[in-house]
Amino acid sequence: KLSKRLEAVASFVPTGAVLADIGSDHAYLPCYLVHKNVISRAVAGEVVKGPYESAVRQVRTEGLTGNITVRLADGLAAVQPEDKVDTVTIAGMGGPLIVSILEKHPQALENVTRLVLQPNIHAKVIREWALQNGWALLNEEILEEDGKVYEILVLQRGEELLTEAEVLLGKQLLAAKSDVFIEKWSKEIANWQRVLQSIEKAEATPEVEEKRAELHHLIELVKEALV
Ligand code: SAM
């Protein structure tokens, strides 16, 4: 059975998509989608030998070698033009690593119309990358599993303008203000306030002043957005 997190990622993969799952580990996500008849073809990319071998084994065990090609490659280098991949999933990594994967082999995205990205932290950098690279947020989801909060960002081609708060928090997540969302950002505010208190005791160097101003700004920004 798939985790609630990966099930949510899977729910955003369109029926009939040709998928590349990058950082596939056991290839659980593509295997699940083929079994569910959502897709019939996928590439599973892994850069580390151990997880790559687990993916190869899993695909073989599930009898899906005709559907899923597992490749040992760095990020989108796993995708070849003849694959005709139109959907990419990247899940379970930090936002900055996801962005670096998207930036490293831009030609692999030429025929891609949808990205389903699940950053464990720093979703903000993905929204910034999207705005700067002609992608718009089609959908966003936030969920909690085993005490951890995950965000899922679904991107399609398009132009979009977002406010500073929407880039940080997610426009749709902010509009929906779910319990998980409120809890996540209330905790962030509390953390920032703790840091602020501790640096208030520090000597007022220009760096400390800058950090203080930045924290103040963030706290006010998110507090205002949450009301
Ligand atoms: N996507 C799965 C999930 O969400 O459960 C696995 C997540 S696991 C925490 C992250 C995986 O990404 C690891 O197996 C790691 O080896 C792989 N990875 C990290 N950087 C990568 C890159 N540049 N290209 C391909 N895979 C990468």
Coordinates of C-alpha atoms and ligand atoms in Angstrom, one line a residue:
K1 CA 0.0 0.0 0.0
L2 CA 1.2 3.5 -0.9
S3 CA 1.7 6.2 1.7
K4 CA -0.9 8.8 2.0
R5 CA 1.7 11.3 0.7
L6 CA 2.5 9.3 -2.5
E7 CA -1.2 8.5 -3.0
A8 CA -1.9 12.3 -3.1
V9 CA 1.0 12.8 -5.6
A10 CA -0.4 10.0 -7.7
S11 CA -3.9 11.6 -7.7
F12 CA -2.5 14.5 -9.8
V13 CA -1.1 12.3 -12.5
P14 CA -3.5 12.5 -15.5
T15 CA -5.0 9.3 -17.0
G16 CA -2.9 8.2 -20.0
A17 CA 0.1 10.3 -19.0
V18 CA 3.6 9.2 -20.0
L19 CA 5.4 9.6 -16.7
A20 CA 8.9 10.2 -15.5
D21 CA 9.3 9.7 -11.7
I22 CA 12.6 11.2 -10.7
G23 CA 14.2 10.0 -7.5
S24 CA 12.0 6.9 -7.7
D25 CA 13.7 4.8 -5.0
H26 CA 11.5 1.6 -5.0
A27 CA 9.5 2.8 -8.0
Y28 CA 6.4 2.5 -5.8
L29 CA 4.7 5.5 -7.5
P30 CA 4.9 4.4 -11.1
C31 CA 4.1 0.7 -10.2
Y32 CA 1.0 1.9 -8.3
L33 CA -0.2 4.1 -11.3
V34 CA 0.3 1.2 -13.8
H35 CA -1.6 -1.2 -11.5
K36 CA -4.4 1.4 -11.2
N37 CA -4.6 1.7 -15.0
V38 CA -3.9 5.4 -14.8
I39 CA -0.8 5.1 -16.9
S40 CA 0.7 2.4 -19.1
R41 CA 4.2 3.8 -19.5
A42 CA 6.8 5.3 -17.2
V43 CA 10.4 6.0 -16.7
A44 CA 11.8 5.6 -13.1
G45 CA 15.0 7.6 -12.6
E46 CA 17.4 7.1 -9.7
V47 CA 20.9 8.6 -9.2
V48 CA 22.0 6.3 -6.4
K49 CA 22.8 2.7 -7.1
G50 CA 21.1 1.1 -4.0
P51 CA 17.6 2.7 -4.6
Y52 CA 18.1 2.2 -8.4
E53 CA 18.5 -1.6 -7.8
S54 CA 15.5 -1.6 -5.4
A55 CA 13.5 0.0 -8.2
V56 CA 14.7 -2.5 -10.8
R57 CA 13.8 -5.4 -8.4
Q58 CA 10.4 -3.9 -7.5
V59 CA 9.4 -3.5 -11.2
R60 CA 10.5 -7.0 -11.9
T61 CA 8.6 -8.4 -8.9
E62 CA 5.4 -6.7 -9.9
G63 CA 5.8 -7.9 -13.5
L64 CA 5.9 -4.4 -14.9
T65 CA 9.2 -4.5 -16.9
G66 CA 7.2 -4.0 -20.1
N67 CA 5.7 -0.8 -18.7
I68 CA 8.4 0.8 -16.6
T69 CA 11.9 1.5 -17.6
V70 CA 14.3 2.1 -14.7
R71 CA 17.4 4.2 -15.4
L72 CA 20.4 5.0 -13.3
A73 CA 20.8 8.8 -14.1
D74 CA 21.1 12.2 -12.5
G75 CA 17.7 13.9 -12.5
L76 CA 16.1 14.5 -15.8
A77 CA 19.0 12.9 -17.7
A78 CA 16.9 9.8 -17.2
V79 CA 14.4 11.1 -19.7
Q80 CA 15.1 10.6 -23.5
P81 CA 13.3 12.3 -26.3
E82 CA 11.9 9.0 -27.7
D83 CA 10.2 8.4 -24.3
K84 CA 7.7 11.2 -25.1
V85 CA 7.3 11.9 -21.4
D86 CA 4.6 14.5 -20.7
T87 CA 4.4 14.4 -16.9
V88 CA 7.1 14.5 -14.3
T89 CA 6.8 13.6 -10.6
I90 CA 9.6 14.5 -8.1
A91 CA 8.7 13.7 -4.5
G92 CA 10.3 13.4 -1.1
M93 CA 13.1 15.9 -1.5
G94 CA 13.7 19.4 -0.4
G95 CA 12.5 22.3 -2.6
P96 CA 16.0 23.5 -3.6
L97 CA 17.0 20.0 -4.7
I98 CA 13.8 19.7 -6.8
V99 CA 14.6 23.1 -8.4
S100 CA 18.2 22.1 -9.2
I101 CA 16.9 18.9 -10.9
L102 CA 14.4 20.9 -13.0
E103 CA 17.1 23.4 -14.0
K104 CA 19.9 21.0 -14.8
H105 CA 18.4 19.4 -18.0
P106 CA 15.8 21.9 -19.3
Q107 CA 15.6 20.2 -22.7
A108 CA 14.1 17.2 -21.0
L109 CA 11.1 19.3 -20.1
E110 CA 10.3 20.4 -23.7
N111 CA 7.4 18.1 -24.2
V112 CA 6.3 18.1 -20.5
T113 CA 2.9 19.7 -19.8
R114 CA 2.6 18.8 -16.1
L115 CA 4.9 18.7 -13.1
V116 CA 3.8 17.2 -9.8
L117 CA 6.3 18.2 -7.2
Q118 CA 6.2 17.2 -3.5
P119 CA 8.9 19.2 -1.5
N120 CA 9.5 18.1 2.0
I121 CA 10.6 21.6 2.9
H122 CA 11.0 25.0 1.2
A123 CA 8.1 24.8 -1.3
K124 CA 8.6 28.6 -1.8
V125 CA 11.7 28.1 -4.0
I126 CA 9.6 25.9 -6.4
R127 CA 6.9 28.6 -6.7
E128 CA 9.6 31.2 -7.4
W129 CA 11.1 28.9 -10.1
A130 CA 7.6 28.4 -11.6
L131 CA 6.9 32.1 -11.9
Q132 CA 10.3 32.7 -13.5
N133 CA 10.1 29.8 -16.0
G134 CA 6.6 30.0 -17.5
W135 CA 4.8 27.5 -15.2
A136 CA 1.6 28.3 -13.2
L137 CA 0.2 26.5 -10.2
L138 CA -2.8 24.4 -11.3
N139 CA -3.4 22.9 -7.9
E140 CA -1.8 22.6 -4.4
E141 CA -2.4 20.3 -1.5
I142 CA -1.1 20.1 2.0
L143 CA -1.4 17.0 4.2
E144 CA 0.0 15.5 7.3
E145 CA 1.3 12.0 7.7
D146 CA 3.2 10.5 10.7
G147 CA 3.5 13.9 12.3
K148 CA 5.1 15.5 9.1
V149 CA 3.5 18.1 6.9
Y150 CA 3.9 17.8 3.1
E151 CA 2.9 20.1 0.3
I152 CA 2.2 19.0 -3.3
L153 CA 2.5 21.5 -6.1
V154 CA 0.9 20.8 -9.5
L155 CA 2.3 22.9 -12.3
Q156 CA 1.2 23.5 -15.9
R157 CA 2.5 25.9 -18.5
G158 CA 1.3 29.4 -18.0
E159 CA 2.0 32.9 -16.6
E160 CA 1.0 33.8 -13.1
L161 CA 1.4 36.7 -10.7
L162 CA 1.6 35.9 -7.0
T163 CA 1.9 38.2 -4.0
E164 CA 4.8 37.7 -1.6
A165 CA 2.5 35.9 0.8
E166 CA 1.2 33.6 -1.9
V167 CA 4.7 32.6 -3.0
L168 CA 5.6 31.7 0.6
L169 CA 2.3 30.0 1.6
G170 CA 0.7 28.9 -1.7
K171 CA -2.2 30.8 -3.2
Q172 CA -4.7 28.0 -3.1
L173 CA -3.5 26.7 0.3
L174 CA -3.8 30.2 1.7
A175 CA -7.4 30.5 0.3
A176 CA -8.4 27.1 1.7
K177 CA -6.7 27.7 5.1
S178 CA -7.0 24.0 6.2
D179 CA -6.3 23.0 9.7
V180 CA -2.9 21.4 8.7
F181 CA -2.0 24.7 6.9
I182 CA -2.9 26.9 9.9
E183 CA -1.0 24.6 12.3
K184 CA 2.1 24.5 10.1
W185 CA 2.3 28.3 9.8
S186 CA 1.4 29.0 13.4
K187 CA 4.4 26.8 14.4
E188 CA 6.6 28.7 11.9
I189 CA 5.6 32.0 13.5
A190 CA 6.3 30.6 17.0
N191 CA 9.8 29.4 15.8
W192 CA 10.6 32.8 14.2
Q193 CA 9.5 34.5 17.4
R194 CA 11.8 32.3 19.5
V195 CA 14.7 33.1 17.2
L196 CA 13.9 36.8 17.3
Q197 CA 13.9 36.8 21.1
S198 CA 17.2 35.1 21.2
I199 CA 18.9 37.5 18.8
E200 CA 17.3 40.5 20.6
K201 CA 19.9 39.7 23.3
A202 CA 22.7 39.6 20.8
E203 CA 25.0 42.5 20.0
A204 CA 23.4 44.7 17.4
T205 CA 25.8 44.1 14.4
P206 CA 24.5 44.9 10.9
E207 CA 24.0 41.2 10.3
V208 CA 21.9 40.8 13.5
E209 CA 19.9 43.8 12.5
E210 CA 19.3 42.4 9.1
K211 CA 18.2 39.1 10.4
R212 CA 15.9 40.8 13.0
A213 CA 14.3 42.9 10.3
E214 CA 13.8 39.8 8.1
L215 CA 12.2 37.8 10.9
H216 CA 9.9 40.8 11.8
H217 CA 8.8 41.0 8.2
L218 CA 8.1 37.3 7.9
I219 CA 6.1 37.2 11.2
E220 CA 4.0 40.1 10.1
L221 CA 3.5 38.8 6.6
V222 CA 2.3 35.4 7.7
K223 CA 0.3 36.7 10.7
E224 CA -1.6 39.0 8.4
A225 CA -2.2 36.3 5.8
L226 CA -3.6 33.9 8.4
V227 CA -6.3 36.2 9.7
Ligands
SAM1 N1 10.3 9.7 -4.6 C1 10.2 8.7 -3.5 C2 9.2 9.1 -2.5 O1 8.7 10.2 -2.5 O2 8.9 8.3 -1.6 C3 11.6 8.6 -2.9 C4 12.0 9.7 -2.0 S1 13.7 9.5 -1.4 C5 13.6 10.4 0.1 C6 14.6 10.6 -2.5 C7 15.3 9.8 -3.6 O3 15.7 10.7 -4.6 C8 16.4 9.0 -3.2 O4 16.3 7.7 -3.6 C9 17.6 9.6 -3.9 O5 18.6 8.7 -4.2 C10 17.0 10.2 -5.1 N2 17.7 11.4 -5.7 C11 18.2 12.4 -5.1 N3 18.8 13.3 -6.0 C12 18.5 12.7 -7.2 C13 18.8 13.1 -8.6 N4 19.5 14.2 -8.8 N5 18.4 12.3 -9.6 C14 17.7 11.2 -9.3 N6 17.4 10.8 -8.1 C15 17.8 11.5 -7.0

